[in-house]
Coordinates of N, CA, C and O in Angstrom, one line a residue:
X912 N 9.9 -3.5 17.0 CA 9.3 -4.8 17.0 C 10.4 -5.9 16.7 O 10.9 -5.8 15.6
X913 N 10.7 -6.9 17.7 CA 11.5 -8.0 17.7 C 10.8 -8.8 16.1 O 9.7 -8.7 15.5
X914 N 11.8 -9.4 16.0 CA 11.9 -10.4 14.4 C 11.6 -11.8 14.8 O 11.5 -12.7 14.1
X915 N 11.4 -11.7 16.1 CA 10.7 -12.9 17.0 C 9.5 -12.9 16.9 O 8.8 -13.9 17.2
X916 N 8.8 -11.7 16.5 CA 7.1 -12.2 15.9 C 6.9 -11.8 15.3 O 7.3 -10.9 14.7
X917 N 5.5 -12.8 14.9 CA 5.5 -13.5 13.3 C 4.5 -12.0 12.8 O 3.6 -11.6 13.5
X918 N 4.9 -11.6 11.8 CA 4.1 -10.6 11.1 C 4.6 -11.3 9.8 O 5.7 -11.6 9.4
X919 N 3.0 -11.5 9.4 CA 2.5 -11.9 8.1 C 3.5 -11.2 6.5 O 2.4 -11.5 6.2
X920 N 3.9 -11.0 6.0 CA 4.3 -10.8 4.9 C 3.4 -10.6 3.9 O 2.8 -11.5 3.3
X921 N 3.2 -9.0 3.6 CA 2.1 -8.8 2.4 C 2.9 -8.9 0.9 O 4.1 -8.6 0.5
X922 N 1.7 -9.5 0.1 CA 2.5 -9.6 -1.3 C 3.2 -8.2 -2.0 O 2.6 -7.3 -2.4
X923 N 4.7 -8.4 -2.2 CA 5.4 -7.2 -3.0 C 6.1 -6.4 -1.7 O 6.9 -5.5 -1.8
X924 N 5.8 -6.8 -0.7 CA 6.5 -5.7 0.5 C 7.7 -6.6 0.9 O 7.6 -7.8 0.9
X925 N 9.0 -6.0 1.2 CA 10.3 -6.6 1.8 C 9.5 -6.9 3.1 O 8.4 -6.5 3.3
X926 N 10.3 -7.9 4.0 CA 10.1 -8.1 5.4 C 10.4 -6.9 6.4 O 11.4 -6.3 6.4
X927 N 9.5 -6.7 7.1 CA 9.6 -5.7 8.1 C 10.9 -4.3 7.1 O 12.2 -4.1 7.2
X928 N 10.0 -3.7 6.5 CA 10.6 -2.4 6.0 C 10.5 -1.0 6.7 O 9.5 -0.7 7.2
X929 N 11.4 -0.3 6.7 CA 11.2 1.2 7.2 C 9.9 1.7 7.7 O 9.6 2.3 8.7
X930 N 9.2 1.3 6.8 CA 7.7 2.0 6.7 C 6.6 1.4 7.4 O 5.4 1.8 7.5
X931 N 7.2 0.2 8.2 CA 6.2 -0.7 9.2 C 5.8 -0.4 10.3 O 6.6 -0.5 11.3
X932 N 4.8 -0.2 10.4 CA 4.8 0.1 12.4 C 3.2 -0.8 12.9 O 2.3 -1.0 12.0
X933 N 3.0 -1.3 14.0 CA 2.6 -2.1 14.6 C 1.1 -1.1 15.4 O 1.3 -0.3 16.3
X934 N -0.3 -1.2 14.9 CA -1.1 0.0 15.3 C -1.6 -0.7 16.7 O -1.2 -1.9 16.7
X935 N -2.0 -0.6 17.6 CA -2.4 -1.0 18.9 C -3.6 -0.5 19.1 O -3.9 0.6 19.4
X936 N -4.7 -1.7 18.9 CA -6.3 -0.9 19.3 C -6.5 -1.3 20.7 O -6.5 -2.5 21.1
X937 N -6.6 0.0 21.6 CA -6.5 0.1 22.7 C -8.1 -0.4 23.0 O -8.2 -1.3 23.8
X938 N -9.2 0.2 22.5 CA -10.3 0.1 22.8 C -11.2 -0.1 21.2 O -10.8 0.1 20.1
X939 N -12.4 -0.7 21.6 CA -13.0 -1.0 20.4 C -14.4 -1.3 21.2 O -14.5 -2.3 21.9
X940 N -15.9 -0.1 20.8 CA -16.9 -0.5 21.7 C -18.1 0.0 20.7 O -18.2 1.1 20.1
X941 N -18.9 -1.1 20.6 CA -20.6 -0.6 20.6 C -20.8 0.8 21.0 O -20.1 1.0 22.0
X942 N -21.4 2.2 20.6 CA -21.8 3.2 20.7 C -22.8 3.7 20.6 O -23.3 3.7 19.5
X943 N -23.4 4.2 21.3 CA -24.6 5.4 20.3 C -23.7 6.6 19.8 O -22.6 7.0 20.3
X944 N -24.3 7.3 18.6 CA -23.8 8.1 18.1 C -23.8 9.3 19.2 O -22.7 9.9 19.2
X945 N -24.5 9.7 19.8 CA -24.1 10.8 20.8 C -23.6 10.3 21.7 O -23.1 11.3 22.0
X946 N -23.3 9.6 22.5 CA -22.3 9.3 23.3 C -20.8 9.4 22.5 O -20.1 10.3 22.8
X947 N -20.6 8.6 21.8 CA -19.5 8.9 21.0 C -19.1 10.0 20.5 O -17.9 10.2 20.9
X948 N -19.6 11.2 19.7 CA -19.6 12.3 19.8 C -19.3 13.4 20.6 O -18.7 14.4 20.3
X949 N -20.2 12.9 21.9 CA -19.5 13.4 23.0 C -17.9 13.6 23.7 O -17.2 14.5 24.2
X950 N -17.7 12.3 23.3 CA -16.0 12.0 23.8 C -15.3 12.7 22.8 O -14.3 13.4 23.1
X951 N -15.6 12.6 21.6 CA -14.9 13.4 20.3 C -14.7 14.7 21.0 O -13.5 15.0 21.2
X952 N -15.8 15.6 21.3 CA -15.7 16.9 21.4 C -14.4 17.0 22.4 O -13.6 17.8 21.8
X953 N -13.9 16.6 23.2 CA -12.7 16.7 24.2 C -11.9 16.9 23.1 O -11.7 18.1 23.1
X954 N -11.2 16.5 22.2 CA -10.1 16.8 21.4 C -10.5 18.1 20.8 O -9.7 19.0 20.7
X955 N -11.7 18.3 20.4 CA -12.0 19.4 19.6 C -11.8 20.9 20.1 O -11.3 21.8 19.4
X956 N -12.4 21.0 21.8 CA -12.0 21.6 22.5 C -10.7 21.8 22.7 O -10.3 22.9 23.1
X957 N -9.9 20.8 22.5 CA -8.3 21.0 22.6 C -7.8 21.8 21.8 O -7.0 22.7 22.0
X958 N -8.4 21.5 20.4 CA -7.9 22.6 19.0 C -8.5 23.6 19.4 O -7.8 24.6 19.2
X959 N -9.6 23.6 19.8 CA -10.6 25.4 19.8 C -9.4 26.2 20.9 O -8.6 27.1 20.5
X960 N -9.4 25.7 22.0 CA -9.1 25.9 23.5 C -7.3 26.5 22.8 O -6.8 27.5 23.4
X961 N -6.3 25.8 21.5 CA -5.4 26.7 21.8 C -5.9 27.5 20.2 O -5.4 27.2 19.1
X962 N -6.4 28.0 20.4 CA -6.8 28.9 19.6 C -7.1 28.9 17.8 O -6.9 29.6 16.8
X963 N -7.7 27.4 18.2 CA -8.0 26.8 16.4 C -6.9 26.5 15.8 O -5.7 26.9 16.1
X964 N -7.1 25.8 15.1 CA -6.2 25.0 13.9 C -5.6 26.1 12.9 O -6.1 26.8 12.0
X965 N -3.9 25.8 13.4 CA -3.1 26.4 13.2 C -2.4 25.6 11.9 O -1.4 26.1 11.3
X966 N -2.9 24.8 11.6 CA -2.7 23.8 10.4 C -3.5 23.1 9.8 O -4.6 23.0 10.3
X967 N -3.3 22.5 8.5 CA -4.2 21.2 7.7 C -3.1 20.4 7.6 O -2.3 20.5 6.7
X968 N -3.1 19.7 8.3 CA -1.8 18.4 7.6 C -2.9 16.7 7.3 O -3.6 16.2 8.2
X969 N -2.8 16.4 6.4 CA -2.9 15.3 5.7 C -4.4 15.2 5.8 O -4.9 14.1 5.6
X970 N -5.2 16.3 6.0 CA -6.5 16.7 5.9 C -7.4 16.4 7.0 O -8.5 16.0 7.1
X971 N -6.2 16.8 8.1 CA -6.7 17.2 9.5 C -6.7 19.0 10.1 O -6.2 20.0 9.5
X972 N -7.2 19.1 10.9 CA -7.2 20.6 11.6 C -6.3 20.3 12.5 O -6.5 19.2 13.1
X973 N -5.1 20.9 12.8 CA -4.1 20.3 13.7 C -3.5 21.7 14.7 O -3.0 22.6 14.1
X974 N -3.6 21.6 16.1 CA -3.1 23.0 16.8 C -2.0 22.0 17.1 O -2.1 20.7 17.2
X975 N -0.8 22.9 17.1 CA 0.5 22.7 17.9 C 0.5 23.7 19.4 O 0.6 24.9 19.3
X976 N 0.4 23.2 20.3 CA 1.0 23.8 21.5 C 2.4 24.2 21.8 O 3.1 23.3 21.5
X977 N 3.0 25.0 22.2 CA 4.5 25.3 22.1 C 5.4 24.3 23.1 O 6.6 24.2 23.2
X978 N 4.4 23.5 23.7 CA 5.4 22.4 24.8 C 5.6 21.3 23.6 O 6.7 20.7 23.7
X979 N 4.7 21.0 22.4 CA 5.2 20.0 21.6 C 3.8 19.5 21.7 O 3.5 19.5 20.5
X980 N 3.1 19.2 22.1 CA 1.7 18.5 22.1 C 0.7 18.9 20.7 O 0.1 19.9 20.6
X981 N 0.7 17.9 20.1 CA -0.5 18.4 19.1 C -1.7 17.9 19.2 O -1.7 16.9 19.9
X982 N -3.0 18.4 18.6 CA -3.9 17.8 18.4 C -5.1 18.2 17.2 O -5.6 19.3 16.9
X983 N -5.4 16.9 16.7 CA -5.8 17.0 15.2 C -7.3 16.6 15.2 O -7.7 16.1 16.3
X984 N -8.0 16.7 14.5 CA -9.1 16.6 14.1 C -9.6 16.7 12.9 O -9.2 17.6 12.1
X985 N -10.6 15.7 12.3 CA -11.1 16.1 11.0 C -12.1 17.1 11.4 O -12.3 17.3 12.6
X986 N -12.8 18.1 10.0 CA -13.6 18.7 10.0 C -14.9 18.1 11.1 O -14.9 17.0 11.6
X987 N -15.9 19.0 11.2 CA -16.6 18.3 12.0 C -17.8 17.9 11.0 O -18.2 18.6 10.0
X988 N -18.4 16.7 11.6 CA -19.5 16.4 10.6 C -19.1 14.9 9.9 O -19.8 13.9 9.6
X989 N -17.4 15.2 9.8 CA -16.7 13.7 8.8 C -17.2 12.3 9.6 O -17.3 12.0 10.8
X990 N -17.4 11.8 8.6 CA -17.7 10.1 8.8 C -16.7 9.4 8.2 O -16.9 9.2 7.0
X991 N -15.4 8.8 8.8 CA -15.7 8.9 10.0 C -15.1 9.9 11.3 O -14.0 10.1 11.1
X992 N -15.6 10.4 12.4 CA -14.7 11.4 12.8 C -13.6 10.7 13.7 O -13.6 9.6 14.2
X993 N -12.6 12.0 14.0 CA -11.2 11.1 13.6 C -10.3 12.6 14.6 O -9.8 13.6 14.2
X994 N -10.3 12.0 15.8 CA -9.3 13.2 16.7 C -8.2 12.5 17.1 O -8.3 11.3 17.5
X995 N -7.0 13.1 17.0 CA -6.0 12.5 17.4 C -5.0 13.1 18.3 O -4.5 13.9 17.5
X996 N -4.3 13.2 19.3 CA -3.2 13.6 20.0 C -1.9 13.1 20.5 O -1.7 12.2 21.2
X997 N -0.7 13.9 19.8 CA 0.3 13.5 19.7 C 1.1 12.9 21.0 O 1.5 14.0 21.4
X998 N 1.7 12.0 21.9 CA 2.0 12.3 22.3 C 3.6 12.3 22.7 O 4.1 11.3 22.3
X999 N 4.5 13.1 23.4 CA 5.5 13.3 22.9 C 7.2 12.4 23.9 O 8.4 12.6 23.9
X1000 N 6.7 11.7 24.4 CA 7.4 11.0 25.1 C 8.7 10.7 24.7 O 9.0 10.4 23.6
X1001 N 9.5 10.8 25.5 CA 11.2 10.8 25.2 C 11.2 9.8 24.2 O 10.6 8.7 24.3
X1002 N 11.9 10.2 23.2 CA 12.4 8.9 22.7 C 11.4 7.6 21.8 O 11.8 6.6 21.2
X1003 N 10.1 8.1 21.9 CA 9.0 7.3 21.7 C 7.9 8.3 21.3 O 6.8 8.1 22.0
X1004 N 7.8 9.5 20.1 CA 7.0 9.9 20.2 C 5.7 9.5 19.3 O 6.1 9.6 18.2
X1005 N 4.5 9.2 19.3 CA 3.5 8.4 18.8 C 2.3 9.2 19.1 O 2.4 10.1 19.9
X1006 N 1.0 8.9 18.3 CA -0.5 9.4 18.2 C -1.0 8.4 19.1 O -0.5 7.3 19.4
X1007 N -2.4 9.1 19.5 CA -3.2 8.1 20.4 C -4.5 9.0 19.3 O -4.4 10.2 19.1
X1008 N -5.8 8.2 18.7 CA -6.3 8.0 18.0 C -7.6 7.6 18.4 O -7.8 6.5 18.9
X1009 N -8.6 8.5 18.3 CA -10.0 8.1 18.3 C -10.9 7.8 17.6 O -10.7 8.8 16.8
X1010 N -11.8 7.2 17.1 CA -12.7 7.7 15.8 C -14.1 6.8 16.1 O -14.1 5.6 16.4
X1011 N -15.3 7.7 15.8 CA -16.6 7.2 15.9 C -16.8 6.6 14.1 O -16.4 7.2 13.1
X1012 N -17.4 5.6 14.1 CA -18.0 4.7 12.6 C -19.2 5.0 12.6 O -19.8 4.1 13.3
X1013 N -20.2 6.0 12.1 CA -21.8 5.6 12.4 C -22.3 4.6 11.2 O -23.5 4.6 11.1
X1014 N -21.5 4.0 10.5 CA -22.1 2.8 9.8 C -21.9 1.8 11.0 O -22.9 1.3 11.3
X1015 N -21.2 1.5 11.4 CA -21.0 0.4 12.4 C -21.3 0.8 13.8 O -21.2 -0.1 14.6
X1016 N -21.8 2.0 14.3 CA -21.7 2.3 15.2 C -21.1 2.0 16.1 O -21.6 1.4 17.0
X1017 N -19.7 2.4 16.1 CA -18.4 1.7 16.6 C -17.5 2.8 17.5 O -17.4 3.8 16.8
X1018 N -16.9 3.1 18.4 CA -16.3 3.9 19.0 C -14.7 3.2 18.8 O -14.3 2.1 19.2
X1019 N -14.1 3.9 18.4 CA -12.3 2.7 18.5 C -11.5 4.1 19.1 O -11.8 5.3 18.9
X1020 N -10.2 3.4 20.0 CA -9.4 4.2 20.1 C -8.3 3.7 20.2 O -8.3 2.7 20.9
X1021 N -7.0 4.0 19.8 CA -5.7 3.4 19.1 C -4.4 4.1 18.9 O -4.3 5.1 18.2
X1022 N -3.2 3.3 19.7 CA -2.1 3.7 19.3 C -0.9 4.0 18.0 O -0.8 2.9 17.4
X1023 N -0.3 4.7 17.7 CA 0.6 3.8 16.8 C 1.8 5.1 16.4 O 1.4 6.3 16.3
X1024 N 3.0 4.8 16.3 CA 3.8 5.8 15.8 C 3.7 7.2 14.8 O 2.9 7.4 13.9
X1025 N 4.6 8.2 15.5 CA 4.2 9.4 14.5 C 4.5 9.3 13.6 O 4.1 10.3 13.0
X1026 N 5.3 8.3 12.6 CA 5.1 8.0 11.3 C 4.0 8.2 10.8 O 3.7 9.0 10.0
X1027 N 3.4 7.1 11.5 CA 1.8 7.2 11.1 C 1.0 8.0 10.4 O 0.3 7.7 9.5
X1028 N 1.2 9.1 10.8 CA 0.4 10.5 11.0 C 0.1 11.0 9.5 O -0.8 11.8 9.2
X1029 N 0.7 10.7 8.8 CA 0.0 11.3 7.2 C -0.8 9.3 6.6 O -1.5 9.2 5.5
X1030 N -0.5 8.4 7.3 CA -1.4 7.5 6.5 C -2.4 7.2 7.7 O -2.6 6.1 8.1
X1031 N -3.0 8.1 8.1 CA -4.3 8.2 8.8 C -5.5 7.8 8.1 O -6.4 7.4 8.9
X1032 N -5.6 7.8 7.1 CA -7.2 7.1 6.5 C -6.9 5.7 6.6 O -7.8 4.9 7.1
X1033 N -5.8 5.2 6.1 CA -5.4 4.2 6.2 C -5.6 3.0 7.0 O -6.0 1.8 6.9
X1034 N -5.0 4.5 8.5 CA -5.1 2.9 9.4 C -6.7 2.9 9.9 O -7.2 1.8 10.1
X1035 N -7.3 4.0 10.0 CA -8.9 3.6 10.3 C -9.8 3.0 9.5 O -10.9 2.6 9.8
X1036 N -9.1 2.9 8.2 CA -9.8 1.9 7.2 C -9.6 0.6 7.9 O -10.5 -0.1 8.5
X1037 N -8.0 0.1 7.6 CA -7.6 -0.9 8.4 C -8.3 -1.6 9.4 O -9.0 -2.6 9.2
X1038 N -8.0 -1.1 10.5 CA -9.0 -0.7 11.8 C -10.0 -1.6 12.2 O -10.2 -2.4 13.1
X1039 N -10.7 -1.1 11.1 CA -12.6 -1.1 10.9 C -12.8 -2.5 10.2 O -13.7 -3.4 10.4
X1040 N -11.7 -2.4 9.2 CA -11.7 -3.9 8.5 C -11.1 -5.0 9.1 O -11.2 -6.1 8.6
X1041 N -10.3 -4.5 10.5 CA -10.0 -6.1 11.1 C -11.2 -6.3 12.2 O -11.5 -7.4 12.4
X1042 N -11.8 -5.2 12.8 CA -12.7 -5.3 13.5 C -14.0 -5.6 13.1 O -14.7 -5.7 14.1
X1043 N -14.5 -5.7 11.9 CA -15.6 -5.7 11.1 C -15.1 -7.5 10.7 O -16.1 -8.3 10.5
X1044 N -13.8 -8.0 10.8 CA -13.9 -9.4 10.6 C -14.0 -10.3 11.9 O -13.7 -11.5 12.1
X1045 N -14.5 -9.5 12.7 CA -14.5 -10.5 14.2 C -15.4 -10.5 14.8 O -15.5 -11.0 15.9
X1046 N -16.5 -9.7 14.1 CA -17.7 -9.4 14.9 C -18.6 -10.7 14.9 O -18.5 -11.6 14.2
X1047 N -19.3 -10.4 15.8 CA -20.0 -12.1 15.9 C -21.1 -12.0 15.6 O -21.5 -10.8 15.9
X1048 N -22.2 -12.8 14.9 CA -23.4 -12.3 15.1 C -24.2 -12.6 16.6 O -23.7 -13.2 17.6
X1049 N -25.7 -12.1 16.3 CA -26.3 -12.3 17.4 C -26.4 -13.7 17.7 O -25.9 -14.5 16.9
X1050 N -27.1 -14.0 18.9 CA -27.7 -14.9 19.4 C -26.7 -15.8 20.1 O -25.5 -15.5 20.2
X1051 N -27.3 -17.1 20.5 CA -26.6 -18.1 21.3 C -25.4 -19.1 19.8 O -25.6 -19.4 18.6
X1052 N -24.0 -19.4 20.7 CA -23.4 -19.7 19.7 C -23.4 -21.3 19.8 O -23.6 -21.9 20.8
X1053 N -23.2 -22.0 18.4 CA -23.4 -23.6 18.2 C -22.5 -24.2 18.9 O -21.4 -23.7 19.1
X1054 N -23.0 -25.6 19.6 CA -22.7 -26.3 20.5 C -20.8 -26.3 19.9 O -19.9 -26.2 20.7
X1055 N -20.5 -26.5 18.5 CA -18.7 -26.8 18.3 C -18.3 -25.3 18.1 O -17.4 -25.1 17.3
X1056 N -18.8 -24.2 18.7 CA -18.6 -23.0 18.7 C -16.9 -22.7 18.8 O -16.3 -21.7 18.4
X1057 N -16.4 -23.6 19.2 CA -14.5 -23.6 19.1 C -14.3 -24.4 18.3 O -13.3 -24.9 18.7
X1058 N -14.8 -24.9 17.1 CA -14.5 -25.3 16.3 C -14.6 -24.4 14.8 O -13.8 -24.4 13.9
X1059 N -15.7 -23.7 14.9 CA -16.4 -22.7 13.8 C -17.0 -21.4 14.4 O -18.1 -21.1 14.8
X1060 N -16.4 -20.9 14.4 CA -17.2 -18.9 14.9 C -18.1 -18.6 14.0 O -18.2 -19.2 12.9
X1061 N -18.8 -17.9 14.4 CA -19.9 -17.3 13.6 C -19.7 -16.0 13.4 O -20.3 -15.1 14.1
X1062 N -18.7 -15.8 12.2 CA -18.4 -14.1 11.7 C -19.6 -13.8 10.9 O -20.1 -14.6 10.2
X1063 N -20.0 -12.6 11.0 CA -20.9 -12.0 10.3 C -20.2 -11.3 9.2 O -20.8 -10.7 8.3

């Protein structure tokens, strides 16, 4: 990430340190809980399919494939659930990230560096809390509606 954009400065952190990386919410949708679930099972299948979780890393079920491809999963049942797959691209390798909210009933899915990968509660906390600040409420919005949003 260029020094050409503006990222905020959290109190006590140096400017853009080692440890920074940029998460990218690819998708962010209204759900029903079985539909969402649904889509989950495809990763899950991936860990069953290479012969179960060959690991627990950072309190995921995690199969490694021998091409390099991983794919992780919390237990099943966890709220929130949380599949992820590595992917391993030259030079650029990074997680792509799913997870159902059934408090929010929220489906999100999201990029971000294999750094990442052990502060995983983190960023779905994160996540949920920038997307939980944008939500609108219902109904028709007030005539200076570009002047004042109506965050719930």
């Amino acid at each position: 990430m260029g020094r050409a954009v503006y990222w905020p400065s959290e109190p006590g952190r140096p400017f853009f340190s080692s440890e920074d990386f940029v998460v990218l919410v690819r998708e962010a949708r209204p759900m029903a809980r079985s539909q969402a679930l649904e889509r989950q099972q495809w990763l899950r299948g991936r860990v069953k399919a290479g012969g179960g979780p060959t690991a627990v890393e950072d309190g995921l079920e995690c199969y490694t494939y021998p091409t390099g491809y991983k794919y992780c999963v919390t237990p099943a049942g966890s709220d929130p659930d949380v599949g992820m797959s590595r992917n391993i691209m030259p030079n650029n390798p990074s997680w792509r990230m799913s997870f159902y909210s059934p408090a929010d009933s929220l489906w999100v899915q999201l990029d971000f560096p294999e750094l990442g990968q052990p502060r995983w509660p983190d960023i779905v906390c994160r996540a949920l809390l920038l997307i939980r600040s944008w939500r609108t409420s219902d109904g028709p919005p007030p005539p200076d509606c570009s002047l004042r949003p109506r965050l719930s």
